[in-house]
């Protein structure tokens, strides 16, 4: 009997110890074996939703190789989202891209209102100038920043400029100036101009005329190519073009370069190697100016091209780069302002502290007078980059990039 007492006492003490420590044991189990007092609080994540408003319809081109990819622009935005999230994961920021498509001639107001309702406070826009202007004031009233990655119209940066719209795609005047600088550098000063009958063609033709006056080129002759609405890609059409284009260019005055303004893809591709007089062709055909070139490999271009190709199975186009740049600008602004306040981010983007690296040989900034992104212009053919403007010798008191497009003393923009 007496020997049983110590055993009973030991069992009771063991039971009491386990009962007392049950809450602590359960707490350790719930926190993965760590004491509850040392469990780290869950990290707060700031979500930054970026809308992408795109006017899209399948397009024809004179060459099947020139038909725009189905995801042009959007693909660049998605690559930039991945880039932003790489950095954002360390800073408690998460970026997403919300894509909305409309028809090229559609009213975009309702679609834009839906984007606002979904919480998009930053929108990358690839729409026409008319569509962009239709939502500009609505965006301002709702505190939404728009990044224009598609419309090259100078009017959006001048007479119709808005304080809540930034432009990452270059203007027609920037493209024309970049081309003109190279032709002047080559001492090819005498130009003839063939332009199409559609509004876009005539706007680019006007940009080429302005560039000639600005840099000392001389347009010695012009000719309008009317769109007759005939089939663009047929065997008989190619034969007819081979016969017709030499006759169409036969009466042009003596010149060094033939300039083409055919944004509408009606005749431009048919001009090189078919003119009456053998001369270089430039503009929307031949040597073309652009925001980016699929063959660009300088200044780290290989890095972005490889990442883009791995993600999308193709090379990067100009709209891809414009959209990538817009989304990366937002990523940089969110990082530097440590938040997602549109007003603070806009102020930072306009400030002297802002710049963005975009694989173009130098850091890019926005022009304060019209919120156009300063950037070099690539000049290339279908295979390679021939040159990059601004060209050597074209100087400016602030930035050589301001020799491309409308400079501050020329601007008609009043931001509001």
Tab-separated table of N, CA and C in Angstrom, residues 18 63 73 94 104 115 145 172 204 214 234 251-252 256 266 283 309 334 361 378 408 412:
chain	number	residue	atom	x	y	z
A	18	UNK	N	0.477	18.550	-17.835
A	18	UNK	CA	-0.030	18.538	-19.212
A	18	UNK	C	-1.233	19.466	-19.353
A	63	UNK	N	1.636	43.997	-96.769
A	63	UNK	CA	2.412	42.773	-96.581
A	63	UNK	C	1.887	42.049	-95.353
A	73	UNK	N	1.067	45.848	-77.891
A	73	UNK	CA	0.863	46.798	-76.806
A	73	UNK	C	0.570	46.093	-75.493
A	94	UNK	N	1.555	45.130	-55.183
A	94	UNK	CA	1.158	44.143	-56.178
A	94	UNK	C	0.470	44.858	-57.335
A	104	UNK	N	-12.430	50.348	-82.995
A	104	UNK	CA	-11.703	51.585	-83.297
A	104	UNK	C	-12.582	52.818	-83.431
A	115	UNK	N	-14.298	50.848	-66.148
A	115	UNK	CA	-12.944	50.697	-65.629
A	115	UNK	C	-12.786	51.470	-64.320
A	145	UNK	N	-5.171	58.938	-63.878
A	145	UNK	CA	-4.059	59.297	-64.760
A	145	UNK	C	-4.107	58.422	-66.006
A	172	UNK	N	4.015	62.405	-84.260
A	172	UNK	CA	4.394	62.395	-85.668
A	172	UNK	C	5.547	63.366	-85.927
A	204	UNK	N	0.844	63.038	-91.263
A	204	UNK	CA	2.271	62.707	-91.303
A	204	UNK	C	2.978	63.486	-92.408
A	214	UNK	N	12.425	72.902	-90.819
A	214	UNK	CA	13.163	73.040	-89.569
A	214	UNK	C	14.642	72.721	-89.721
A	234	UNK	N	-3.465	40.784	-104.176
A	234	UNK	CA	-3.827	39.784	-105.185
A	234	UNK	C	-2.704	39.707	-106.192
A	251	UNK	N	7.029	61.575	-113.489
A	251	UNK	CA	7.114	63.010	-113.702
A	251	UNK	C	7.610	63.787	-112.484
A	252	UNK	N	8.161	63.101	-111.496
A	252	UNK	CA	8.668	63.800	-110.315
A	252	UNK	C	9.965	64.534	-110.642
A	256	UNK	N	16.805	63.586	-104.155
A	256	UNK	CA	17.717	62.639	-103.503
A	256	UNK	C	16.972	61.490	-102.845
A	266	UNK	N	-2.040	51.883	-97.873
A	266	UNK	CA	-2.714	51.797	-99.165
A	266	UNK	C	-1.722	51.544	-100.302
A	283	UNK	N	10.151	57.186	-94.817
A	283	UNK	CA	8.864	57.647	-94.296
A	283	UNK	C	8.119	56.477	-93.687
A	309	UNK	N	10.428	38.073	-75.786
A	309	UNK	CA	10.230	36.934	-76.691
A	309	UNK	C	9.900	35.659	-75.922
A	334	UNK	N	5.415	54.418	-57.959
A	334	UNK	CA	4.889	53.783	-56.751
A	334	UNK	C	6.009	53.453	-55.769
A	361	UNK	N	19.621	54.055	-74.505
A	361	UNK	CA	20.908	54.729	-74.452
A	361	UNK	C	20.993	55.864	-73.465
A	378	UNK	N	14.225	55.562	-83.461
A	378	UNK	CA	14.941	54.533	-84.211
A	378	UNK	C	14.613	54.665	-85.694
A	408	UNK	N	9.827	73.790	-76.373
A	408	UNK	CA	9.066	74.637	-75.438
A	408	UNK	C	8.696	76.002	-76.014
A	412	UNK	N	1.959	75.135	-77.977
A	412	UNK	CA	0.656	75.775	-77.818
A	412	UNK	C	-0.127	75.174	-76.639
